Amino acid sequence: MKPASATVAKHDGGGEDEKFAVGNIYAVKLITGDEFNGIVLAYDSGPNFAIFEEGTKPKPLDSKTLRMVNAKYITEMKNLGNVKDPLAKKTLVNLDGLIDKENQAIRNVEKIGFGVTAEAQRIFDAISKTLPIRWDNKNMLVMGEVIVRSPYHSDCVFGGTRAVNDRVKTVLEQVRKKLQLSDT
Amino acid sequence: MSMQPIPQSKSSSNGFPLKRGEREEVLNKANTSNTAFNGEAGSLERPSLDRLVYLSTCYIGHHVEVHLRNGSVYTGIFHAADVEKNFGIILKMACLIKDGTLRGHKSRSEFVRKPPSKTFIVPADELVQVIAKDLSVSSTNMSNAVQGEKPAELLTDSSISQSYHVDRERQLQPWVPDETIPQGADLENVFDNPWNRKWNQFEVNESLFGVKSTFDEEIYTTRLERGPQTKQLEEQARKIAREIEAETTRDLHVAEERGLQLNENFDFDEEARYSSVRPVTGFGDSGFDEEDNALLDTCNDLTFGGSSTSDGQKPASSGKGCEELRGDSQSSRNNTNVDQSCSTSKQQSKDFPAAGSNISESQLDERRRNNNQESHNNRSAEESTSGHGDIKEGAKFGGGATSVSKAVTEREREASQISSKTKSESSFGQSASRSSESRPGPSTSTRPGLSPSSSIGSMTSSEKSTLNPNAKEFKLNPNAKSFKPLQPAVVRPQSPVSDASFYYPGPSHVPPVQQMPGMLPVNYGVPPYPGNQPPMMYHPQAYYHPNGQPQYPQQQMMPGQQQQMIPGQQQPRPVYYMQHPPPYQQDMPYHNKGRE
């Protein structure tokens, strides 16, 4: 793929394009004070954003650290050399896979309680192996019906039908025992 | 120009884009999934933009760190970017980790003040950089990354149940054989004929422990008398064996034994092939179909001297433990004949009565004839072959006699297969054969042939007779060692019978039998038995009750002999003869617990 600089014709900031030719290695400084070395992987003057691969040597395709940088806020760029375009090999984007990945990540984040103790989080994780459970502020909501309040002992289980409630209580006790947490 | 966290503007857990427009722009640029990197013709003019788009798309779903102009740092899941225009981005579940507006720095872990914003938009002007660590930009790897999550979710039981700090795996070491243990794999030739084996346990025992062996094979077997007819009889046996071996079979287990591959093999899972659990095809009494009834009748006849209804004769030599399976009662007559021949041989004792050979011919014919019939095929075949029911070694297919016996057992299997039986029966048959082999020698012609194994009518309604065709004819040997019956395979696991309920050897001991329901009566040849209703049912679970005392043909049984005679049963019921192991255990070289 031709370096962007070769097709300068229509853009403003053609000079920028040259600067951000793919494969150039720079030591970059930002207005936030952050500094890094990176290889230019992409740049377009329209949005004026560049994507760098961190480091001075290209890493394997499945494990790069990328930085999407607003060129406006680059204070300094020092040229460190050149490499061949690391993305020369054409690859595909699996959008569906990415969407799945995103959903998965979101689900994982949701599993983390906010403002709860580590112990509570461990209890939550253990229960989530067998029962559907989610956080509701600082309470655990199990099977959509049963609420386990802080401090998450068996006597803090409320709601749901008798059977479900008992079940959650039992599971909670088991979990506590297994985690060797103090019991009520 | 401010950052605007937009909480709950849309439930983002399913990943729908907050702003359709934004997402679609990215989509357009990415040209849908699996777009080649260099895009379509339309965007060739801006290859640089395409690259940008491509790389930005790779960011989706990744945890990123976003630096803003004011120094704040957020972390979240990258959702979308408006690449073409001003490159604003959207994050999901964003958390502030470093607030640029505060003086001083707070460490990340302490700082979570607010719960993560479901959706977080950063306009381009505020955005300084977006860092994605360890990102994959190649498509195969990308999907793998997502896949990579999945195996992690497939937690094994052990990993789930263990507490957190346990190591999941051990370092496996390859096994190195112990050098002190002699190689030479005596296990490999364990099934060789005795004269082939290099291992003589008796010698070893003597040398190791100083135990002098008093083992005499002939106590347990019938001496093979090789008379003038030997050659001829062997000939016949071999011929029959060949025929049997050459047959094809539809029975799954038989085929497996023979190493044949049935076509439908691949439909059977392990359970069908090897389980000893019978498929449910009517255990109960009601489950009988006609042929089973008849079958059992004839089986019983054979075994116990057919006072059975099917056939009025006393089984002269019935049931030397010959296992016959037949479908029709007419063959039963043949069976009794067969019995006679059957009764003779054990371990290649080819001392058939002369009639025997004739009968075998007829049996063969019958067999062939019957082969053309349907389900009765195999059974009839059995009867013919059962005449030669020598069982040298049930498991082995060597030599004529042996193969015959094997064939017989296989036939049983085939038969059972027809009623969709399981392997239990076959191994049952085998164990029966083995057991009969180990039985003490003598047999009387008039015996109702109750080798314990033969009595293994562990027949359910759906089963065929599992009389042991290979059981030798019972000739009473007063000097025989105490006999330990083998436990035949039974349909259900049995509870062991306590010793207390056992008989002691003693003269003319009739009564005890009666009051022990579920006891195997050990009969000492007590003639006046007829009136008794000995509980045949050893097994509490057996589902039939002894009724109708069969003629107790054990007249010849001599006292002092610990034989277990199980009175024959006429009724076409599943007959359970539990061989009773405990007291006799030590004597039985082939003790076979049967299949559980």
Short mmCIF file of C-alpha atoms in Angstrom, two decimals, chain B residues 20 34 142 154 183 185 217 244 252 258 304 318 321 324 326 336 369 423 429 433 466 483 538:
data_model
loop_
_atom_site.label_atom_id
_atom_site.label_comp_id
_atom_site.label_asym_id
_atom_site.label_seq_id
_atom_site.Cartn_x
_atom_site.Cartn_y
_atom_site.Cartn_z
CA ARG B 20 -26.73 4.62 15.23
CA ASN B 34 -14.67 -9.46 6.62
CA MET B 142 -9.44 -11.44 16.67
CA LEU B 154 -16.18 -23.76 30.26
CA GLN B 183 9.42 -57.66 32.58
CA ALA B 185 4.69 -59.61 30.57
CA GLU B 217 -6.73 -80.53 37.45
CA ILE B 244 -20.31 -71.50 13.35
CA LEU B 252 -23.37 -56.36 18.06
CA ARG B 258 -15.23 -61.91 16.52
CA PHE B 304 -33.94 -79.56 34.90
CA SER B 318 -31.03 -82.93 30.23
CA GLY B 321 -25.98 -77.30 31.80
CA GLU B 324 -30.10 -74.01 24.64
CA ARG B 326 -34.87 -72.06 21.18
CA THR B 336 -33.62 -83.07 24.87
CA ARG B 369 -32.69 -75.21 8.30
CA LYS B 423 -23.96 -58.18 26.53
CA GLY B 429 -22.98 -67.37 29.14
CA SER B 433 -19.21 -71.90 30.61
CA THR B 466 -28.74 -68.91 29.29
CA PHE B 483 -17.80 -77.19 44.70
CA TYR B 538 -32.06 -66.87 46.18
#
